[in-house]
PDB file of C-alpha atoms in Angstrom:
ATOM      1  CA  MET A   1      -9.744 -54.221  -7.349  1.00 51.00           C
ATOM      2  CA  ALA A   2     -10.225 -52.978 -10.906  1.00 59.00           C
ATOM      3  CA  SER A   3     -13.777 -51.858 -10.172  1.00 82.00           C
ATOM      4  CA  LEU A   4     -12.627 -49.926  -7.077  1.00 90.00           C
ATOM      5  CA  SER A   5      -9.893 -48.153  -9.028  1.00 89.00           C
ATOM      6  CA  PHE A   6     -12.439 -47.260 -11.710  1.00 90.00           C
ATOM      7  CA  ILE A   7     -14.824 -45.747  -9.126  1.00 92.00           C
ATOM      8  CA  ILE A   8     -12.018 -43.734  -7.535  1.00 93.00           C
ATOM      9  CA  GLY A   9     -10.887 -42.652 -10.996  1.00 92.00           C
ATOM     10  CA  ILE A  10     -14.409 -41.372 -11.747  1.00 93.00           C
ATOM     11  CA  ILE A  11     -14.399 -39.431  -8.473  1.00 94.00           C
ATOM     12  CA  GLY A  12     -11.001 -38.024  -9.427  1.00 93.00           C
ATOM     13  CA  ASN A  13     -12.400 -36.956 -12.812  1.00 95.00           C
ATOM     14  CA  VAL A  14     -15.256 -35.047 -11.158  1.00 94.00           C
ATOM     15  CA  ILE A  15     -13.001 -33.262  -8.664  1.00 93.00           C
ATOM     16  CA  SER A  16     -10.414 -32.426 -11.337  1.00 93.00           C
ATOM     17  CA  LEU A  17     -13.121 -30.943 -13.544  1.00 93.00           C
ATOM     18  CA  LEU A  18     -14.207 -28.708 -10.659  1.00 90.00           C
ATOM     19  CA  VAL A  19     -10.607 -27.524 -10.321  1.00 89.00           C
ATOM     20  CA  PHE A  20     -10.350 -26.896 -14.065  1.00 92.00           C
ATOM     21  CA  ALA A  21     -13.624 -24.970 -14.019  1.00 91.00           C
ATOM     22  CA  SER A  22     -12.645 -22.741 -11.067  1.00 86.00           C
ATOM     23  CA  PRO A  23     -11.219 -19.888 -13.253  1.00 88.00           C
ATOM     24  CA  ILE A  24     -14.537 -19.481 -15.123  1.00 91.00           C
ATOM     25  CA  LYS A  25     -15.605 -16.634 -12.839  1.00 87.00           C
ATOM     26  CA  THR A  26     -12.289 -14.876 -13.385  1.00 87.00           C
ATOM     27  CA  PHE A  27     -12.537 -15.008 -17.159  1.00 91.00           C
ATOM     28  CA  TRP A  28     -16.189 -14.017 -17.061  1.00 93.00           C
ATOM     29  CA  GLU A  29     -15.026 -10.775 -15.454  1.00 90.00           C
ATOM     30  CA  VAL A  30     -12.279 -10.469 -18.067  1.00 90.00           C
ATOM     31  CA  VAL A  31     -14.827 -10.741 -20.879  1.00 93.00           C
ATOM     32  CA  LYS A  32     -17.184  -8.210 -19.251  1.00 93.00           C
ATOM     33  CA  LYS A  33     -14.384  -5.698 -18.653  1.00 90.00           C
ATOM     34  CA  LYS A  34     -12.667  -6.548 -21.952  1.00 91.00           C
ATOM     35  CA  SER A  35      -9.344  -6.499 -20.127  1.00 90.00           C
ATOM     36  CA  THR A  36      -7.104  -9.000 -18.354  1.00 88.00           C
ATOM     37  CA  GLU A  37      -6.073  -6.231 -15.904  1.00 82.00           C
ATOM     38  CA  ASN A  38      -3.277  -7.592 -13.658  1.00 80.00           C
ATOM     39  CA  TYR A  39      -3.932 -11.286 -14.277  1.00 83.00           C
ATOM     40  CA  LYS A  40      -1.039 -13.397 -15.546  1.00 85.00           C
ATOM     41  CA  GLY A  41      -1.338 -15.913 -18.349  1.00 88.00           C
ATOM     42  CA  VAL A  42       1.571 -18.156 -17.340  1.00 87.00           C
ATOM     43  CA  PRO A  43      -0.440 -20.450 -14.996  1.00 86.00           C
ATOM     44  CA  TYR A  44      -2.983 -21.217 -17.729  1.00 91.00           C
ATOM     45  CA  ILE A  45      -0.296 -21.784 -20.366  1.00 93.00           C
ATOM     46  CA  THR A  46       1.643 -24.222 -18.175  1.00 91.00           C
ATOM     47  CA  THR A  47      -1.560 -26.000 -17.144  1.00 92.00           C
ATOM     48  CA  LEU A  48      -2.490 -26.348 -20.831  1.00 94.00           C
ATOM     49  CA  LEU A  49       0.894 -27.982 -21.474  1.00 95.00           C
ATOM     50  CA  CYS A  50       0.496 -30.274 -18.451  1.00 94.00           C
ATOM     51  CA  THR A  51      -3.022 -31.441 -19.343  1.00 95.00           C
ATOM     52  CA  SER A  52      -2.000 -31.955 -22.988  1.00 96.00           C
ATOM     53  CA  LEU A  53       0.927 -34.162 -21.985  1.00 96.00           C
ATOM     54  CA  TRP A  54      -1.237 -36.155 -19.551  1.00 96.00           C
ATOM     55  CA  THR A  55      -3.784 -36.643 -22.320  1.00 97.00           C
ATOM     56  CA  PHE A  56      -1.015 -38.007 -24.540  1.00 96.00           C
ATOM     57  CA  TYR A  57       0.143 -40.226 -21.658  1.00 96.00           C
ATOM     58  CA  GLY A  58      -3.383 -41.608 -21.301  1.00 95.00           C
ATOM     59  CA  ILE A  59      -3.507 -42.338 -25.027  1.00 95.00           C
ATOM     60  CA  ILE A  60      -0.286 -44.379 -25.097  1.00 94.00           C
ATOM     61  CA  ASN A  61      -1.080 -46.101 -21.778  1.00 93.00           C
ATOM     62  CA  PRO A  62      -3.319 -49.171 -22.210  1.00 91.00           C
ATOM     63  CA  ASP A  63      -4.919 -48.487 -18.792  1.00 88.00           C
ATOM     64  CA  GLY A  64      -5.023 -44.716 -19.154  1.00 91.00           C
ATOM     65  CA  LEU A  65      -8.668 -44.145 -20.169  1.00 92.00           C
ATOM     66  CA  LEU A  66      -9.633 -42.100 -17.098  1.00 93.00           C
ATOM     67  CA  VAL A  67      -6.392 -40.136 -17.264  1.00 95.00           C
ATOM     68  CA  MET A  68      -7.025 -39.332 -20.907  1.00 95.00           C
ATOM     69  CA  THR A  69     -10.652 -38.238 -20.437  1.00 95.00           C
ATOM     70  CA  VAL A  70     -10.162 -35.858 -17.511  1.00 95.00           C
ATOM     71  CA  ASN A  71      -7.030 -34.251 -18.924  1.00 96.00           C
ATOM     72  CA  GLY A  72      -8.540 -34.016 -22.390  1.00 96.00           C
ATOM     73  CA  VAL A  73     -11.447 -32.002 -20.986  1.00 96.00           C
ATOM     74  CA  GLY A  74      -9.017 -30.010 -18.848  1.00 95.00           C
ATOM     75  CA  ALA A  75      -6.926 -29.167 -21.918  1.00 96.00           C
ATOM     76  CA  ILE A  76     -10.066 -27.808 -23.626  1.00 96.00           C
ATOM     77  CA  PHE A  77     -10.812 -25.609 -20.595  1.00 96.00           C
ATOM     78  CA  GLU A  78      -7.245 -24.294 -20.495  1.00 95.00           C
ATOM     79  CA  LEU A  79      -7.202 -23.666 -24.251  1.00 96.00           C
ATOM     80  CA  ILE A  80     -10.304 -21.494 -23.881  1.00 96.00           C
ATOM     81  CA  TYR A  81      -8.703 -19.571 -21.004  1.00 95.00           C
ATOM     82  CA  VAL A  82      -5.496 -18.967 -22.956  1.00 95.00           C
ATOM     83  CA  THR A  83      -7.470 -17.857 -26.032  1.00 95.00           C
ATOM     84  CA  LEU A  84      -9.518 -15.368 -23.983  1.00 94.00           C
ATOM     85  CA  PHE A  85      -6.325 -14.095 -22.376  1.00 93.00           C
ATOM     86  CA  LEU A  86      -4.768 -13.494 -25.789  1.00 94.00           C
ATOM     87  CA  ILE A  87      -7.893 -11.667 -26.983  1.00 94.00           C
ATOM     88  CA  TYR A  88      -8.235  -9.268 -24.052  1.00 93.00           C
ATOM     89  CA  ALA A  89      -4.612  -8.802 -22.949  1.00 92.00           C
ATOM     90  CA  PRO A  90      -2.848  -5.466 -23.626  1.00 91.00           C
ATOM     91  CA  LYS A  91      -0.752  -5.398 -26.791  1.00 88.00           C
ATOM     92  CA  ASP A  92       2.654  -5.789 -25.134  1.00 88.00           C
ATOM     93  CA  LYS A  93       1.442  -8.593 -22.846  1.00 89.00           C
ATOM     94  CA  LYS A  94      -0.399 -10.218 -25.755  1.00 91.00           C
ATOM     95  CA  VAL A  95       2.810 -10.487 -27.796  1.00 92.00           C
ATOM     96  CA  LYS A  96       4.796 -12.012 -24.900  1.00 92.00           C
ATOM     97  CA  THR A  97       1.995 -14.458 -24.120  1.00 92.00           C
ATOM     98  CA  ALA A  98       1.678 -15.518 -27.764  1.00 94.00           C
ATOM     99  CA  LYS A  99       5.430 -16.224 -27.900  1.00 94.00           C
ATOM    100  CA  PHE A 100       5.212 -18.262 -24.706  1.00 93.00           C
ATOM    101  CA  VAL A 101       2.303 -20.279 -26.110  1.00 95.00           C
ATOM    102  CA  ALA A 102       4.204 -20.890 -29.333  1.00 95.00           C
ATOM    103  CA  VAL A 103       7.273 -22.152 -27.466  1.00 95.00           C
ATOM    104  CA  LEU A 104       5.559 -24.363 -24.869  1.00 93.00           C
ATOM    105  CA  ASN A 105       2.187 -25.458 -26.235  1.00 94.00           C
ATOM    106  CA  VAL A 106       3.244 -25.772 -29.860  1.00 95.00           C
ATOM    107  CA  GLY A 107       7.019 -26.214 -30.035  1.00 96.00           C
ATOM    108  CA  PHE A 108       7.768 -28.199 -26.871  1.00 96.00           C
ATOM    109  CA  LEU A 109       4.584 -30.296 -26.955  1.00 95.00           C
ATOM    110  CA  GLY A 110       5.023 -31.038 -30.636  1.00 96.00           C
ATOM    111  CA  ALA A 111       8.662 -32.044 -30.096  1.00 96.00           C
ATOM    112  CA  VAL A 112       7.742 -34.401 -27.237  1.00 96.00           C
ATOM    113  CA  ILE A 113       5.033 -36.106 -29.292  1.00 95.00           C
ATOM    114  CA  ALA A 114       7.299 -36.389 -32.336  1.00 96.00           C
ATOM    115  CA  VAL A 115      10.233 -37.839 -30.380  1.00 95.00           C
ATOM    116  CA  THR A 116       7.954 -40.253 -28.495  1.00 94.00           C
ATOM    117  CA  VAL A 117       6.265 -41.561 -31.613  1.00 93.00           C
ATOM    118  CA  LEU A 118       9.254 -41.649 -33.971  1.00 93.00           C
ATOM    119  CA  ALA A 119      12.303 -42.287 -31.803  1.00 91.00           C
ATOM    120  CA  ILE A 120      11.145 -44.157 -28.695  1.00 91.00           C
ATOM    121  CA  HIS A 121       9.500 -47.561 -28.612  1.00 87.00           C
ATOM    122  CA  GLY A 122       8.059 -50.047 -26.137  1.00 86.00           C
ATOM    123  CA  LYS A 123       7.841 -49.370 -22.411  1.00 87.00           C
ATOM    124  CA  THR A 124      10.490 -46.662 -22.674  1.00 93.00           C
ATOM    125  CA  ARG A 125       7.942 -44.509 -24.461  1.00 93.00           C
ATOM    126  CA  LEU A 126       5.584 -44.601 -21.466  1.00 93.00           C
ATOM    127  CA  THR A 127       8.482 -43.946 -19.064  1.00 94.00           C
ATOM    128  CA  PHE A 128       9.678 -40.918 -21.044  1.00 95.00           C
ATOM    129  CA  VAL A 129       6.262 -39.246 -21.179  1.00 96.00           C
ATOM    130  CA  GLY A 130       5.435 -40.264 -17.595  1.00 95.00           C
ATOM    131  CA  ILE A 131       8.568 -38.579 -16.209  1.00 96.00           C
ATOM    132  CA  LEU A 132       7.773 -35.370 -18.079  1.00 95.00           C
ATOM    133  CA  CYS A 133       4.182 -35.389 -16.832  1.00 96.00           C
ATOM    134  CA  ALA A 134       5.230 -36.092 -13.244  1.00 95.00           C
ATOM    135  CA  GLY A 135       7.802 -33.273 -13.297  1.00 94.00           C
ATOM    136  CA  LEU A 136       5.281 -30.730 -14.635  1.00 92.00           C
ATOM    137  CA  THR A 137       2.653 -31.809 -12.113  1.00 92.00           C
ATOM    138  CA  ILE A 138       5.098 -31.448  -9.214  1.00 90.00           C
ATOM    139  CA  GLY A 139       5.882 -27.950 -10.474  1.00 86.00           C
ATOM    140  CA  MET A 140       2.178 -27.084 -10.559  1.00 84.00           C
ATOM    141  CA  TYR A 141       1.601 -28.372  -7.040  1.00 82.00           C
ATOM    142  CA  ALA A 142       4.655 -26.422  -5.849  1.00 80.00           C
ATOM    143  CA  SER A 143       3.438 -23.147  -7.387  1.00 74.00           C
ATOM    144  CA  PRO A 144       1.384 -22.171  -4.270  1.00 73.00           C
ATOM    145  CA  LEU A 145       4.606 -22.139  -2.207  1.00 76.00           C
ATOM    146  CA  SER A 146       4.934 -18.403  -2.906  1.00 74.00           C
ATOM    147  CA  ALA A 147       1.394 -17.876  -1.595  1.00 77.00           C
ATOM    148  CA  MET A 148       2.233 -19.918   1.507  1.00 82.00           C
ATOM    149  CA  ARG A 149       5.305 -17.755   2.116  1.00 83.00           C
ATOM    150  CA  THR A 150       3.128 -14.639   1.802  1.00 83.00           C
ATOM    151  CA  VAL A 151       0.670 -16.072   4.347  1.00 84.00           C
ATOM    152  CA  ILE A 152       3.477 -16.663   6.850  1.00 86.00           C
ATOM    153  CA  GLN A 153       4.977 -13.200   6.318  1.00 86.00           C
ATOM    154  CA  THR A 154       1.701 -11.265   6.462  1.00 85.00           C
ATOM    155  CA  LYS A 155      -0.078 -13.625   8.893  1.00 83.00           C
ATOM    156  CA  SER A 156      -3.094 -13.378   6.588  1.00 81.00           C
ATOM    157  CA  VAL A 157      -4.828 -15.960   4.369  1.00 79.00           C
ATOM    158  CA  GLU A 158      -6.285 -13.284   2.103  1.00 75.00           C
ATOM    159  CA  TYR A 159      -4.141 -14.362  -0.858  1.00 66.00           C
ATOM    160  CA  MET A 160      -4.693 -18.118  -0.434  1.00 73.00           C
ATOM    161  CA  PRO A 161      -8.317 -18.994  -1.288  1.00 72.00           C
ATOM    162  CA  PHE A 162      -9.614 -21.791   0.924  1.00 79.00           C
ATOM    163  CA  LEU A 163     -11.818 -23.550  -1.649  1.00 77.00           C
ATOM    164  CA  LEU A 164      -9.034 -23.812  -4.231  1.00 77.00           C
ATOM    165  CA  SER A 165      -6.594 -25.152  -1.629  1.00 81.00           C
ATOM    166  CA  PHE A 166      -9.225 -27.597  -0.364  1.00 86.00           C
ATOM    167  CA  PHE A 167     -10.102 -28.978  -3.805  1.00 85.00           C
ATOM    168  CA  LEU A 168      -6.426 -29.317  -4.763  1.00 86.00           C
ATOM    169  CA  PHE A 169      -5.888 -31.280  -1.547  1.00 90.00           C
ATOM    170  CA  ILE A 170      -8.841 -33.596  -2.260  1.00 93.00           C
ATOM    171  CA  ASN A 171      -7.809 -33.948  -5.893  1.00 91.00           C
ATOM    172  CA  ALA A 172      -4.266 -34.975  -4.937  1.00 92.00           C
ATOM    173  CA  GLY A 173      -5.573 -37.425  -2.344  1.00 94.00           C
ATOM    174  CA  VAL A 174      -7.994 -39.154  -4.724  1.00 95.00           C
ATOM    175  CA  TRP A 175      -5.452 -39.482  -7.531  1.00 95.00           C
ATOM    176  CA  SER A 176      -2.840 -40.767  -5.070  1.00 95.00           C
ATOM    177  CA  ALA A 177      -5.253 -43.523  -4.048  1.00 95.00           C
ATOM    178  CA  TYR A 178      -5.978 -44.273  -7.718  1.00 95.00           C
ATOM    179  CA  ALA A 179      -2.253 -44.512  -8.461  1.00 94.00           C
ATOM    180  CA  VAL A 180      -1.759 -47.003  -5.623  1.00 94.00           C
ATOM    181  CA  LEU A 181      -4.574 -49.201  -6.936  1.00 92.00           C
ATOM    182  CA  VAL A 182      -3.359 -49.199 -10.552  1.00 92.00           C
ATOM    183  CA  LYS A 183       0.327 -49.188  -9.495  1.00 92.00           C
ATOM    184  CA  ASP A 184       1.278 -46.138 -11.558  1.00 94.00           C
ATOM    185  CA  ILE A 185       4.251 -44.322 -10.028  1.00 94.00           C
ATOM    186  CA  TYR A 186       4.059 -41.423 -12.501  1.00 95.00           C
ATOM    187  CA  ILE A 187       0.581 -40.534 -11.267  1.00 95.00           C
ATOM    188  CA  GLY A 188       1.271 -41.421  -7.642  1.00 95.00           C
ATOM    189  CA  LEU A 189       4.512 -39.516  -6.987  1.00 95.00           C
ATOM    190  CA  PRO A 190       3.398 -35.985  -8.010  1.00 94.00           C
ATOM    191  CA  ASN A 191      -0.004 -36.373  -6.376  1.00 94.00           C
ATOM    192  CA  ALA A 192       1.555 -37.632  -3.135  1.00 94.00           C
ATOM    193  CA  ILE A 193       3.694 -34.463  -3.086  1.00 93.00           C
ATOM    194  CA  GLY A 194       0.592 -32.440  -3.882  1.00 91.00           C
ATOM    195  CA  LEU A 195      -1.196 -34.098  -0.962  1.00 92.00           C
ATOM    196  CA  VAL A 196       1.571 -33.031   1.419  1.00 92.00           C
ATOM    197  CA  LEU A 197       1.648 -29.465   0.093  1.00 89.00           C
ATOM    198  CA  GLY A 198      -2.158 -29.291   0.171  1.00 88.00           C
ATOM    199  CA  SER A 199      -2.141 -30.395   3.802  1.00 90.00           C
ATOM    200  CA  ALA A 200       0.383 -27.664   4.601  1.00 89.00           C
ATOM    201  CA  GLN A 201      -1.847 -25.050   2.943  1.00 87.00           C
ATOM    202  CA  LEU A 202      -4.885 -26.126   4.953  1.00 89.00           C
ATOM    203  CA  ILE A 203      -2.852 -26.100   8.187  1.00 89.00           C
ATOM    204  CA  LEU A 204      -1.675 -22.561   7.422  1.00 88.00           C
ATOM    205  CA  TYR A 205      -5.253 -21.541   6.733  1.00 88.00           C
ATOM    206  CA  VAL A 206      -6.416 -22.869  10.120  1.00 87.00           C
ATOM    207  CA  VAL A 207      -3.483 -21.230  11.947  1.00 88.00           C
ATOM    208  CA  TYR A 208      -3.776 -17.774  10.370  1.00 86.00           C
ATOM    209  CA  LYS A 209      -7.508 -17.505   9.707  1.00 82.00           C
ATOM    210  CA  ASN A 210      -8.403 -15.993  13.105  1.00 77.00           C
ATOM    211  CA  LYS A 211      -5.297 -13.812  13.058  1.00 70.00           C
ATOM    212  CA  SER A 212      -6.436 -12.369   9.733  1.00 55.00           C
ATOM    213  CA  VAL A 213      -9.821 -11.476  11.222  1.00 52.00           C
ATOM    214  CA  SER A 214      -8.280  -9.866  14.327  1.00 49.00           C
ATOM    215  CA  SER A 215      -5.779  -7.983  12.175  1.00 50.00           C
ATOM    216  CA  LYS A 216      -8.577  -6.587  10.045  1.00 47.00           C
ATOM    217  CA  SER A 217     -10.527  -5.594  13.168  1.00 46.00           C
ATOM    218  CA  THR A 218      -7.466  -3.798  14.550  1.00 46.00           C
ATOM    219  CA  GLU A 219      -6.954  -1.977  11.280  1.00 49.00           C
ATOM    220  CA  ALA A 220     -10.610  -0.942  11.240  1.00 47.00           C
ATOM    221  CA  MET A 221     -10.336   0.387  14.800  1.00 47.00           C
ATOM    222  CA  GLU A 222      -7.181   2.302  13.914  1.00 50.00           C
ATOM    223  CA  GLU A 223      -8.854   3.808  10.854  1.00 51.00           C
ATOM    224  CA  GLU A 224     -11.881   4.781  12.939  1.00 52.00           C
ATOM    225  CA  GLY A 225      -9.655   6.360  15.577  1.00 49.00           C
ATOM    226  CA  SER A 226      -7.739   8.250  12.911  1.00 48.00           C
ATOM    227  CA  ALA A 227     -10.997   9.505  11.465  1.00 48.00           C
ATOM    228  CA  HIS A 228     -12.063  10.813  14.888  1.00 50.00           C
ATOM    229  CA  LEU A 229      -8.707  12.522  15.364  1.00 44.00           C
ATOM    230  CA  VAL A 230      -8.951  14.181  11.964  1.00 44.00           C
ATOM    231  CA  LYS A 231     -12.515  15.262  12.669  1.00 51.00           C
ATOM    232  CA  GLY A 232     -11.521  16.664  16.075  1.00 51.00           C
ATOM    233  CA  GLY A 233      -8.600  18.508  14.527  1.00 51.00           C
ATOM    234  CA  LEU A 234     -10.846  20.056  11.911  1.00 47.00           C
ATOM    235  CA  GLU A 235     -13.320  21.151  14.568  1.00 50.00           C
ATOM    236  CA  MET A 236     -10.540  22.734  16.630  1.00 50.00           C
ATOM    237  CA  HIS A 237      -9.153  24.478  13.564  1.00 50.00           C
ATOM    238  CA  SER A 238     -12.613  25.776  12.699  1.00 52.00           C
ATOM    239  CA  LEU A 239     -13.102  27.065  16.240  1.00 47.00           C
ATOM    240  CA  GLU A 240      -9.735  28.818  16.219  1.00 51.00           C
ATOM    241  CA  TYR A 241     -10.507  30.339  12.824  1.00 50.00           C
ATOM    242  CA  ASP A 242     -13.836  31.687  14.071  1.00 51.00           C
ATOM    243  CA  LEU A 243     -12.151  33.214  17.131  1.00 50.00           C
ATOM    244  CA  LYS A 244      -9.511  34.892  14.974  1.00 53.00           C
ATOM    245  CA  ASN A 245     -12.018  36.138  12.399  1.00 54.00           C
ATOM    246  CA  PRO A 246     -15.098  37.286  14.308  1.00 52.00           C
ATOM    247  CA  SER A 247     -16.178  39.611  11.507  1.00 51.00           C
ATOM    248  CA  LEU A 248     -16.778  36.649   9.194  1.00 46.00           C
ATOM    249  CA  ASN A 249     -19.221  34.946  11.556  1.00 48.00           C
ATOM    250  CA  LYS A 250     -22.341  36.482  10.036  1.00 48.00           C
ATOM    251  CA  GLY A 251     -21.607  39.876  11.510  1.00 47.00           C
ATOM    252  CA  LYS A 252     -21.649  38.584  15.084  1.00 47.00           C
ATOM    253  CA  ARG A 253     -18.893  39.622  17.410  1.00 49.00           C
ATOM    254  CA  LEU A 254     -17.858  37.652  20.429  1.00 46.00           C
ATOM    255  CA  PRO A 255     -18.689  39.476  23.664  1.00 49.00           C
ATOM    256  CA  LYS A 256     -15.815  40.493  25.846  1.00 48.00           C
ATOM    257  CA  LEU A 257     -15.248  37.953  28.568  1.00 45.00           C
ATOM    258  CA  HIS A 258     -14.696  39.108  32.140  1.00 48.00           C
ATOM    259  CA  ILE A 259     -12.374  36.526  33.656  1.00 44.00           C
ATOM    260  CA  ASN A 260     -11.198  36.609  37.204  1.00 48.00           C
ATOM    261  CA  ARG A 261      -7.455  37.326  37.097  1.00 46.00           C
ATOM    262  CA  GLN A 262      -6.828  35.001  39.999  1.00 46.00           C
ATOM    263  CA  PHE A 263      -7.739  31.908  37.914  1.00 45.00           C
ATOM    264  CA  GLY A 264      -7.023  33.289  34.418  1.00 48.00           C
ATOM    265  CA  LEU A 265      -3.700  31.553  33.842  1.00 47.00           C
ATOM    266  CA  GLN A 266      -4.832  28.227  35.319  1.00 50.00           C
ATOM    267  CA  LYS A 267      -7.980  28.105  33.218  1.00 50.00           C
ATOM    268  CA  THR A 268      -6.057  29.126  30.108  1.00 44.00           C
ATOM    269  CA  MET A 269      -3.589  26.231  30.563  1.00 47.00           C
ATOM    270  CA  LYS A 270      -6.449  23.821  31.276  1.00 49.00           C
ATOM    271  CA  THR A 271      -8.322  24.938  28.150  1.00 48.00           C
ATOM    272  CA  LEU A 272      -5.302  24.266  25.933  1.00 46.00           C
ATOM    273  CA  SER A 273      -5.262  20.640  27.096  1.00 47.00           C
ATOM    274  CA  LEU A 274      -8.941  19.981  26.463  1.00 50.00           C
ATOM    275  CA  THR A 275     -10.351  17.930  23.575  1.00 48.00           C
ATOM    276  CA  PRO A 276     -12.760  19.639  21.146  1.00 45.00           C
ATOM    277  CA  TYR A 277     -15.728  17.985  22.880  1.00 44.00           C
ATOM    278  CA  GLU A 278     -14.571  19.013  26.340  1.00 46.00           C
ATOM    279  CA  LEU A 279     -13.788  22.492  25.070  1.00 44.00           C
ATOM    280  CA  GLN A 280     -17.285  22.872  23.680  1.00 48.00           C
ATOM    281  CA  SER A 281     -18.921  21.598  26.895  1.00 48.00           C
ATOM    282  CA  SER A 282     -16.766  23.830  29.076  1.00 48.00           C
ATOM    283  CA  CYS A 283     -17.323  27.017  27.041  1.00 48.00           C
ATOM    284  CA  PRO A 284     -19.647  29.542  28.757  1.00 50.00           C
ATOM    285  CA  HIS A 285     -23.152  29.769  27.398  1.00 48.00           C
ATOM    286  CA  GLU A 286     -24.278  32.908  25.655  1.00 45.00           C
ATOM    287  CA  SER A 287     -26.712  33.786  28.469  1.00 45.00           C
ATOM    288  CA  ASP A 288     -23.970  33.406  31.051  1.00 47.00           C
ATOM    289  CA  VAL A 289     -21.630  35.626  29.091  1.00 41.00           C
ATOM    290  CA  GLN A 290     -24.259  38.323  28.789  1.00 44.00           C
ATOM    291  CA  ASP A 291     -24.869  38.105  32.565  1.00 47.00           C
ATOM    292  CA  GLY A 292     -21.158  38.241  33.229  1.00 46.00           C
ATOM    293  CA  ASN A 293     -21.123  34.786  34.813  1.00 47.00           C
ATOM    294  CA  THR A 294     -18.174  32.746  33.545  1.00 45.00           C
ATOM    295  CA  ASP A 295     -17.426  30.572  36.563  1.00 45.00           C
ATOM    296  CA  HIS A 296     -18.743  27.159  35.463  1.00 44.00           C
ATOM    297  CA  PRO A 297     -17.570  24.178  37.576  1.00 44.00           C
TER     298      PRO A 297
END
């Protein structure tokens, strides 16, 4: 049983590292643009706190080697992200972020370690840190709830990336299995909740994926139709302008049309209802006008 838990723990390490490495592309863009733009630093700060506490939990837990290794590497990743955010954030955001880092990643983390080492002893120490880690992890898994609400409201999965949701689901599933094998409730409980929330995200993705595509197609058709309407309106306006200002049309004057009075009013009303294309096709040709023939079918 120990060997199976070790293998699953290794798999969990690999998947967790992929999740930790997922923001690399984002921060590569931040470095190239030398700006954090509209990105928020809170998720990386809280993840740094969470991985740091789990690393400490792995250190004080006799069977916590795999927990310590993966979260130790994850804490390094998150520390790099937070540092880059502080470097390239605007001045006002940089100050707020630095204060948040000082409170959570220095003050709170330092206080937890100090209290655990100096004031708590025995199994209570592991329980205290385990409860804190489980609570933070549940909060992290619950953070996509806002994105899920947006998906339901907009009927679009644009703001819920599939790969991230998929890897979080797999990550929660693997660590839940590991927790069952090693009988660790502090690892099992938050990851079981994460597994449920991850399943809900994937279900939403399947339900609203096709609707997102059809919605985009409808929007594209509406934009194309609007473009045609605008173009037709401009052509009509141009035609009216030329009729009102014949002297500006390179010195050419429109010949006087001889219209049969019997059908004059009917044809005038029909012309007003035509589209620009129909108006152009129904206009008499220059040769017909010169010949006095204006009765096209």
